[in-house]
Amino acid sequence: MSTLITDSSRSNYLNAAYGIKSWLLTKDHKRIALLYLVAVSIFFSVGGLFAALIRLELLTPEGDMVQPDIYNRLFTMHGVIMIFFFLIPAIPAVLGNFILPLMVGAKDLAFPRINLASFYVYVVAGILGVWALINGGVDTGWTFYTPYSSMYSNTQVTLVAMAGFIAGFSSIMTAVNFIVTVHRMRAPGLTWFRMPLMVWALYATSIIIMLATPVLAITLVMLMLDHSLHIGIFDPAQGGDPVLFQHLFWFYSHPAVYIMILPAMGVISELVAAFSRKKVFGYTFVVYSSLSIAFLGFLVWGHHLFVSGQSVYAGAVFSILSMLVAIPSAVKVFNWTATLFQGSVSYQTPMLYALGFIGLFTIGGLTGVFLATMGLDTHVHDTYFVVAHFHYVMVGGTIMGYLGGLHYWWPKISGKLYPEFWAKISALLVFVGFNLTFFPQFIVGYLGMPRRYHAYPPEFQVFNVLSTAGASVLGLGYLLPIIYLTWSMRYGKKAPANPWGAVGLEWETASPPPTFNFDDDPVVEHEAYDYHHRPEEPRVA
Amino acid sequence: MSASAEAHSPELQHHFDSMEQQRSASTLGMWAFVAQELMFFGGLFTAYLVYRYLYPIGFELGSAQLDIKLGGFNTAVLLASSFTMAMAVWAAQTGKKKVLLWMLIATLALGAVFLGVKYVEYSAKIEHHLVPGYNFESDSPYAGQIKMFMALYFAMTGMHALHMVVGFGLLLFYIYHAAKGRYTPEYSHPIELFGLYWHFVDIVWIFLFPLLYLLGRA
Ligand code: HEM
Ligand SMILES: [Cu+2]
């Protein structure tokens, strides 16, 4: 912004200004994305540390490493940090922030100051969360079920709920920014149905964030009042209704699982097109599947309450509606596979993550349908089967999509190529480690091992040993990218504007882009993924 | 969207092509914010409906504890403030800078009256030991239900009052800039958007008043 460099081809957003202040007070969406990248990586590491401790405790059947009340805090802090401070912001606030304005050919998001504010709101929430952690953490589970959380837990419920409340506003700010940018800032010629599927996915996600997050916010307010003043809004002993809490909580938190998965689906659409050199098969279907997931996602929360005293009739309706969500999800999977068919497929790292996503999300989604059947859920509710289900979608889905997207856009973000060899190794480690960690949990859960206990019967040990071994491999797989991506920022080969030979506005500007994204205002004349009409560009990376 | 004459307005931010684009972007943003607010209060209204359904008697008894005169007076105050706010928007759009300034000040004053009355009401509740979590006492056989009503009363009107306080702060900001003559017919949308917010907060009260003060009252 304050640059006076005359040779515009050499000035980019990274070297436009130097100094810590030029970063901390930046209004450039690309720099804000990098601030978020650092912040979410820190939280991912902290959340991962808790996961490691959980897996260590579960290596043996006896509760020998930590006391039960410590164990409760471990899994709660793991869940809270991973969901609210990593999975929800990761793809929208890091990748989306960076790529959305580029994809729609805009100079920035509609409200750059709100974008920066969202980052600091997130940081404040994070600091509160860490403060709560230092002061003992929480032990309620990330779901904060009442009345345990409101009346009995003497851990930092109010502080952590406050942190979640504040973090929610950070995502709302990002969401409003995305919605307005998509509506009002598209380049000339970029009609709605020419938009990249990533933009559609972020748009649908933003609508969910905008409509669901405030409900969590007000629910957490009531929880905080209840916990700090013991008013009893959700305490049955005082006439409160704990099931109401669950309704309100899941009214947000089921849509929240789509807040986590939809952006990843957007990334996968980009990757599948770029690495098959083909237009995504059934583009319009994929668009509408995002929108219908956003819509249907609001109607299924009751599948978390099958055994909570909800009426069976409500349960039956929620069960059927939940199964309906599987349809648009399957539409996406089929369309990606159809895109691969007869494409000129190449297997660079981002594509490995995309293929991993497709397989793992399918397993995660299908087991979701199992769980949506009331009879089966009565047996496996609160067992490791559920734990495996949601890790297949959240870790096998969202994190795979995040890492795939991070590698794909890394040359654009950093202006450097990452080392392909190490990246492939780590993608392989992530895939193997992931399955080794979580597949055994389906079995042990089906056999009856409940979640959230620090000890278990000895016959389950073999599955838990496998799981802990897998977690070590997975951890290594996550560590490598942190190392080689950081390394590449300094030592990596210089990236050309379009290292993948991909189609899309973001590849038509320099790597890294100038502060205002494009040297000349872009005009769009083609549909998205218009590979037929383009001369084949070489893939450099 | 070429750079038109008005694109040179000093208020045009660099990443927009025209004032028109900037205005329509902020308007949409404000509506998105209002949608978000709607869901926020929606959670409270849901809790209210559930407990009203569960505890009809306690809610009637609770409602009888509220001061219908003060509540009614405050409703009138807020409606009047909506009117002055609408006048402010009109003045901003038509370039009547003096009227704009005075209408904003009037809105501020009415907002202050509302908050003052709320303060009186809350103090009375504290005096009568009607504040759950602080000093609630009741010998009614429906004490628990009345307590639930009062808890929701404080949560709902408290959240509303908080929005009034935020609006109050924003008004000070707009009054300061209006006094400096910053708002012109070309650059009136900050006032329009604030108007949207103010009306929204009023509308919430329009629902709160009958639900809390009137319903079930003989
Ligand atoms: C294909 C559609 C899906 C269906 C039908 C589905 C269904 C379900 C059901 C019925 C449960 C409750 C199980 C129980 O507690 O007994 C559940 C739990 C869960 N699901 Fe899914 N799911 C789907 C997709 C997803 C996705 C995409 C995500 C995340 C990205 C996700 C994340 C979760 C989480 C976090 C839980 C556990 C919540 C907890 O109790 O802590 N699900 N799912
Ligand atoms: Cu769900």
PDB file of C-alpha atoms in Angstrom, chain B residues 9-195:
ATOM      1  CA  SER B   9     -15.373  11.218  -4.209  1.00  0.00           C
ATOM      2  CA  PRO B  10     -12.933  11.303  -1.313  1.00  0.00           C
ATOM      3  CA  GLU B  11     -15.084   8.682   0.395  1.00  0.00           C
ATOM      4  CA  LEU B  12     -14.521   6.076  -2.337  1.00  0.00           C
ATOM      5  CA  GLN B  13     -12.377   3.257  -1.035  1.00  0.00           C
ATOM      6  CA  HIS B  14      -9.609   2.052  -3.313  1.00  0.00           C
ATOM      7  CA  HIS B  15     -10.937  -1.461  -3.867  1.00  0.00           C
ATOM      8  CA  PHE B  16     -14.308  -0.347  -5.209  1.00  0.00           C
ATOM      9  CA  ASP B  17     -14.839   0.866  -8.750  1.00  0.00           C
ATOM     10  CA  SER B  18     -17.572   3.364  -7.974  1.00  0.00           C
ATOM     11  CA  MET B  19     -19.566   4.914  -5.160  1.00  0.00           C
ATOM     12  CA  GLU B  20     -22.528   2.956  -6.434  1.00  0.00           C
ATOM     13  CA  GLN B  21     -20.694  -0.330  -5.910  1.00  0.00           C
ATOM     14  CA  GLN B  22     -19.458   0.757  -2.519  1.00  0.00           C
ATOM     15  CA  ARG B  23     -22.943   1.727  -1.425  1.00  0.00           C
ATOM     16  CA  SER B  24     -24.603  -1.462  -2.616  1.00  0.00           C
ATOM     17  CA  ALA B  25     -21.866  -3.569  -1.018  1.00  0.00           C
ATOM     18  CA  SER B  26     -22.288  -1.931   2.373  1.00  0.00           C
ATOM     19  CA  THR B  27     -26.054  -2.182   2.144  1.00  0.00           C
ATOM     20  CA  LEU B  28     -25.912  -5.895   1.475  1.00  0.00           C
ATOM     21  CA  GLY B  29     -23.399  -6.286   4.271  1.00  0.00           C
ATOM     22  CA  MET B  30     -25.737  -4.560   6.675  1.00  0.00           C
ATOM     23  CA  TRP B  31     -28.633  -6.800   5.677  1.00  0.00           C
ATOM     24  CA  ALA B  32     -26.445  -9.831   6.213  1.00  0.00           C
ATOM     25  CA  PHE B  33     -25.610  -8.485   9.642  1.00  0.00           C
ATOM     26  CA  VAL B  34     -29.295  -7.997  10.414  1.00  0.00           C
ATOM     27  CA  ALA B  35     -30.014 -11.585   9.318  1.00  0.00           C
ATOM     28  CA  GLN B  36     -27.345 -12.694  11.747  1.00  0.00           C
ATOM     29  CA  GLU B  37     -28.908 -10.611  14.513  1.00  0.00           C
ATOM     30  CA  LEU B  38     -32.281 -12.143  13.786  1.00  0.00           C
ATOM     31  CA  MET B  39     -30.913 -15.620  14.422  1.00  0.00           C
ATOM     32  CA  PHE B  40     -29.161 -14.394  17.553  1.00  0.00           C
ATOM     33  CA  PHE B  41     -32.387 -13.138  19.106  1.00  0.00           C
ATOM     34  CA  GLY B  42     -34.152 -16.133  17.570  1.00  0.00           C
ATOM     35  CA  GLY B  43     -32.346 -18.402  20.025  1.00  0.00           C
ATOM     36  CA  LEU B  44     -33.692 -16.411  22.949  1.00  0.00           C
ATOM     37  CA  PHE B  45     -37.195 -16.302  21.510  1.00  0.00           C
ATOM     38  CA  THR B  46     -37.079 -20.085  21.100  1.00  0.00           C
ATOM     39  CA  ALA B  47     -36.169 -20.524  24.738  1.00  0.00           C
ATOM     40  CA  TYR B  48     -38.983 -18.145  25.665  1.00  0.00           C
ATOM     41  CA  LEU B  49     -41.536 -20.079  23.596  1.00  0.00           C
ATOM     42  CA  VAL B  50     -40.486 -23.425  25.038  1.00  0.00           C
ATOM     43  CA  TYR B  51     -40.758 -22.258  28.624  1.00  0.00           C
ATOM     44  CA  ARG B  52     -43.931 -20.293  28.039  1.00  0.00           C
ATOM     45  CA  TYR B  53     -45.432 -23.526  26.695  1.00  0.00           C
ATOM     46  CA  LEU B  54     -44.142 -25.520  29.665  1.00  0.00           C
ATOM     47  CA  TYR B  55     -45.008 -22.986  32.368  1.00  0.00           C
ATOM     48  CA  PRO B  56     -48.043 -20.901  31.328  1.00  0.00           C
ATOM     49  CA  ILE B  57     -49.055 -20.020  34.881  1.00  0.00           C
ATOM     50  CA  GLY B  58     -45.639 -19.018  36.105  1.00  0.00           C
ATOM     51  CA  PHE B  59     -45.217 -16.839  33.053  1.00  0.00           C
ATOM     52  CA  GLU B  60     -48.461 -15.014  33.712  1.00  0.00           C
ATOM     53  CA  LEU B  61     -47.478 -14.441  37.324  1.00  0.00           C
ATOM     54  CA  GLY B  62     -44.057 -13.305  36.205  1.00  0.00           C
ATOM     55  CA  SER B  63     -45.513 -10.958  33.646  1.00  0.00           C
ATOM     56  CA  ALA B  64     -47.614  -9.359  36.368  1.00  0.00           C
ATOM     57  CA  GLN B  65     -44.397  -8.336  38.124  1.00  0.00           C
ATOM     58  CA  LEU B  66     -43.441  -6.032  35.279  1.00  0.00           C
ATOM     59  CA  ASP B  67     -44.379  -2.389  35.177  1.00  0.00           C
ATOM     60  CA  ILE B  68     -46.674  -2.090  32.209  1.00  0.00           C
ATOM     61  CA  LYS B  69     -46.691   1.716  32.364  1.00  0.00           C
ATOM     62  CA  LEU B  70     -42.952   2.042  32.149  1.00  0.00           C
ATOM     63  CA  GLY B  71     -42.827  -0.628  29.465  1.00  0.00           C
ATOM     64  CA  GLY B  72     -45.521   1.111  27.461  1.00  0.00           C
ATOM     65  CA  PHE B  73     -43.826   4.461  27.860  1.00  0.00           C
ATOM     66  CA  ASN B  74     -40.557   3.003  26.635  1.00  0.00           C
ATOM     67  CA  THR B  75     -42.301   1.493  23.638  1.00  0.00           C
ATOM     68  CA  ALA B  76     -43.560   4.927  22.704  1.00  0.00           C
ATOM     69  CA  VAL B  77     -40.087   6.382  23.220  1.00  0.00           C
ATOM     70  CA  LEU B  78     -38.544   3.841  20.909  1.00  0.00           C
ATOM     71  CA  LEU B  79     -41.188   4.354  18.253  1.00  0.00           C
ATOM     72  CA  ALA B  80     -40.512   8.070  18.409  1.00  0.00           C
ATOM     73  CA  SER B  81     -36.795   7.429  18.075  1.00  0.00           C
ATOM     74  CA  SER B  82     -37.469   5.322  14.998  1.00  0.00           C
ATOM     75  CA  PHE B  83     -39.296   8.303  13.571  1.00  0.00           C
ATOM     76  CA  THR B  84     -36.462  10.731  14.279  1.00  0.00           C
ATOM     77  CA  MET B  85     -34.022   8.219  12.834  1.00  0.00           C
ATOM     78  CA  ALA B  86     -36.077   7.937   9.655  1.00  0.00           C
ATOM     79  CA  MET B  87     -36.066  11.726   9.469  1.00  0.00           C
ATOM     80  CA  ALA B  88     -32.297  11.688   9.855  1.00  0.00           C
ATOM     81  CA  VAL B  89     -31.967   9.316   6.915  1.00  0.00           C
ATOM     82  CA  TRP B  90     -34.205  11.518   4.822  1.00  0.00           C
ATOM     83  CA  ALA B  91     -32.212  14.596   5.785  1.00  0.00           C
ATOM     84  CA  ALA B  92     -28.947  12.883   4.894  1.00  0.00           C
ATOM     85  CA  GLN B  93     -30.271  11.847   1.493  1.00  0.00           C
ATOM     86  CA  THR B  94     -31.567  15.279   0.682  1.00  0.00           C
ATOM     87  CA  GLY B  95     -28.530  17.112   1.964  1.00  0.00           C
ATOM     88  CA  LYS B  96     -30.191  18.942   4.853  1.00  0.00           C
ATOM     89  CA  LYS B  97     -27.193  18.923   7.104  1.00  0.00           C
ATOM     90  CA  LYS B  98     -28.711  20.854   9.992  1.00  0.00           C
ATOM     91  CA  VAL B  99     -31.813  18.688  10.135  1.00  0.00           C
ATOM     92  CA  LEU B 100     -29.630  15.608  10.005  1.00  0.00           C
ATOM     93  CA  LEU B 101     -27.605  16.741  12.960  1.00  0.00           C
ATOM     94  CA  TRP B 102     -30.632  17.589  15.082  1.00  0.00           C
ATOM     95  CA  MET B 103     -32.479  14.417  14.203  1.00  0.00           C
ATOM     96  CA  LEU B 104     -29.472  12.335  15.204  1.00  0.00           C
ATOM     97  CA  ILE B 105     -29.264  14.212  18.465  1.00  0.00           C
ATOM     98  CA  ALA B 106     -32.976  13.668  19.055  1.00  0.00           C
ATOM     99  CA  THR B 107     -32.525   9.950  18.408  1.00  0.00           C
ATOM    100  CA  LEU B 108     -29.684   9.905  20.869  1.00  0.00           C
ATOM    101  CA  ALA B 109     -31.779  11.672  23.470  1.00  0.00           C
ATOM    102  CA  LEU B 110     -34.685   9.266  23.042  1.00  0.00           C
ATOM    103  CA  GLY B 111     -32.299   6.331  23.279  1.00  0.00           C
ATOM    104  CA  ALA B 112     -30.992   7.796  26.522  1.00  0.00           C
ATOM    105  CA  VAL B 113     -34.517   8.126  27.892  1.00  0.00           C
ATOM    106  CA  PHE B 114     -35.178   4.485  27.030  1.00  0.00           C
ATOM    107  CA  LEU B 115     -32.050   3.323  28.810  1.00  0.00           C
ATOM    108  CA  GLY B 116     -32.836   5.535  31.777  1.00  0.00           C
ATOM    109  CA  VAL B 117     -36.293   4.037  32.158  1.00  0.00           C
ATOM    110  CA  LYS B 118     -34.783   0.572  31.807  1.00  0.00           C
ATOM    111  CA  TYR B 119     -32.444   1.459  34.645  1.00  0.00           C
ATOM    112  CA  VAL B 120     -35.388   2.435  36.823  1.00  0.00           C
ATOM    113  CA  GLU B 121     -37.172  -0.808  35.977  1.00  0.00           C
ATOM    114  CA  TYR B 122     -34.117  -2.944  36.706  1.00  0.00           C
ATOM    115  CA  SER B 123     -33.541  -1.166  40.025  1.00  0.00           C
ATOM    116  CA  ALA B 124     -37.102  -1.914  41.047  1.00  0.00           C
ATOM    117  CA  LYS B 125     -36.582  -5.576  40.233  1.00  0.00           C
ATOM    118  CA  ILE B 126     -33.453  -5.647  42.362  1.00  0.00           C
ATOM    119  CA  GLU B 127     -35.354  -4.013  45.204  1.00  0.00           C
ATOM    120  CA  HIS B 128     -38.174  -6.537  44.961  1.00  0.00           C
ATOM    121  CA  HIS B 129     -35.788  -9.484  44.986  1.00  0.00           C
ATOM    122  CA  LEU B 130     -36.697 -10.561  41.500  1.00  0.00           C
ATOM    123  CA  VAL B 131     -33.251 -11.029  39.995  1.00  0.00           C
ATOM    124  CA  PRO B 132     -32.430 -14.715  39.422  1.00  0.00           C
ATOM    125  CA  GLY B 133     -28.881 -15.606  40.244  1.00  0.00           C
ATOM    126  CA  TYR B 134     -28.577 -12.529  42.422  1.00  0.00           C
ATOM    127  CA  ASN B 135     -31.366 -12.148  44.935  1.00  0.00           C
ATOM    128  CA  PHE B 136     -34.457 -13.947  43.677  1.00  0.00           C
ATOM    129  CA  GLU B 137     -36.994 -14.739  46.390  1.00  0.00           C
ATOM    130  CA  SER B 138     -40.625 -15.688  46.085  1.00  0.00           C
ATOM    131  CA  ASP B 139     -43.080 -17.535  48.290  1.00  0.00           C
ATOM    132  CA  SER B 140     -45.411 -18.292  45.417  1.00  0.00           C
ATOM    133  CA  PRO B 141     -46.030 -22.019  44.809  1.00  0.00           C
ATOM    134  CA  TYR B 142     -44.872 -21.189  41.261  1.00  0.00           C
ATOM    135  CA  ALA B 143     -41.623 -19.612  42.417  1.00  0.00           C
ATOM    136  CA  GLY B 144     -39.480 -21.762  40.125  1.00  0.00           C
ATOM    137  CA  GLN B 145     -41.507 -20.858  37.072  1.00  0.00           C
ATOM    138  CA  ILE B 146     -41.540 -17.178  37.923  1.00  0.00           C
ATOM    139  CA  LYS B 147     -37.803 -17.334  38.315  1.00  0.00           C
ATOM    140  CA  MET B 148     -37.515 -18.802  34.833  1.00  0.00           C
ATOM    141  CA  PHE B 149     -39.652 -15.981  33.491  1.00  0.00           C
ATOM    142  CA  MET B 150     -37.513 -13.385  35.211  1.00  0.00           C
ATOM    143  CA  ALA B 151     -34.335 -15.045  33.934  1.00  0.00           C
ATOM    144  CA  LEU B 152     -35.625 -14.785  30.388  1.00  0.00           C
ATOM    145  CA  TYR B 153     -36.868 -11.252  31.002  1.00  0.00           C
ATOM    146  CA  PHE B 154     -33.384 -10.171  31.998  1.00  0.00           C
ATOM    147  CA  ALA B 155     -31.671 -12.128  29.246  1.00  0.00           C
ATOM    148  CA  MET B 156     -33.942 -10.754  26.529  1.00  0.00           C
ATOM    149  CA  THR B 157     -34.262  -7.150  27.626  1.00  0.00           C
ATOM    150  CA  GLY B 158     -30.607  -7.170  28.669  1.00  0.00           C
ATOM    151  CA  MET B 159     -29.484  -8.250  25.209  1.00  0.00           C
ATOM    152  CA  HIS B 160     -31.768  -5.641  23.718  1.00  0.00           C
ATOM    153  CA  ALA B 161     -30.403  -2.949  26.015  1.00  0.00           C
ATOM    154  CA  LEU B 162     -26.881  -3.965  25.088  1.00  0.00           C
ATOM    155  CA  HIS B 163     -27.765  -3.349  21.448  1.00  0.00           C
ATOM    156  CA  MET B 164     -29.151   0.031  22.436  1.00  0.00           C
ATOM    157  CA  VAL B 165     -25.885   0.884  24.166  1.00  0.00           C
ATOM    158  CA  VAL B 166     -23.922  -0.077  21.054  1.00  0.00           C
ATOM    159  CA  GLY B 167     -26.288   2.037  18.965  1.00  0.00           C
ATOM    160  CA  PHE B 168     -25.777   4.868  21.399  1.00  0.00           C
ATOM    161  CA  GLY B 169     -22.038   4.713  20.916  1.00  0.00           C
ATOM    162  CA  LEU B 170     -22.378   4.608  17.141  1.00  0.00           C
ATOM    163  CA  LEU B 171     -24.731   7.585  17.247  1.00  0.00           C
ATOM    164  CA  LEU B 172     -22.077   9.645  19.017  1.00  0.00           C
ATOM    165  CA  PHE B 173     -19.724   8.801  16.167  1.00  0.00           C
ATOM    166  CA  TYR B 174     -22.256   9.808  13.502  1.00  0.00           C
ATOM    167  CA  ILE B 175     -23.212  12.980  15.316  1.00  0.00           C
ATOM    168  CA  TYR B 176     -19.568  13.987  15.453  1.00  0.00           C
ATOM    169  CA  HIS B 177     -19.173  13.498  11.713  1.00  0.00           C
ATOM    170  CA  ALA B 178     -22.546  15.005  10.878  1.00  0.00           C
ATOM    171  CA  ALA B 179     -21.534  18.112  12.789  1.00  0.00           C
ATOM    172  CA  LYS B 180     -18.493  18.326  10.543  1.00  0.00           C
ATOM    173  CA  GLY B 181     -20.759  18.046   7.503  1.00  0.00           C
ATOM    174  CA  ARG B 182     -19.312  14.803   6.223  1.00  0.00           C
ATOM    175  CA  TYR B 183     -22.587  13.315   4.974  1.00  0.00           C
ATOM    176  CA  THR B 184     -23.869  14.423   1.597  1.00  0.00           C
ATOM    177  CA  PRO B 185     -26.510  12.996  -0.737  1.00  0.00           C
ATOM    178  CA  GLU B 186     -23.644  11.154  -2.500  1.00  0.00           C
ATOM    179  CA  TYR B 187     -22.354   9.798   0.777  1.00  0.00           C
ATOM    180  CA  SER B 188     -25.424   9.190   2.879  1.00  0.00           C
ATOM    181  CA  HIS B 189     -25.281   5.434   3.207  1.00  0.00           C
ATOM    182  CA  PRO B 190     -23.535   5.288   6.591  1.00  0.00           C
ATOM    183  CA  ILE B 191     -26.608   7.038   7.988  1.00  0.00           C
ATOM    184  CA  GLU B 192     -28.978   4.792   6.029  1.00  0.00           C
ATOM    185  CA  LEU B 193     -27.237   1.681   7.303  1.00  0.00           C
ATOM    186  CA  PHE B 194     -27.188   2.873  10.857  1.00  0.00           C
ATOM    187  CA  GLY B 195     -30.889   3.584  10.441  1.00  0.00           C
TER     188      GLY B 195
END
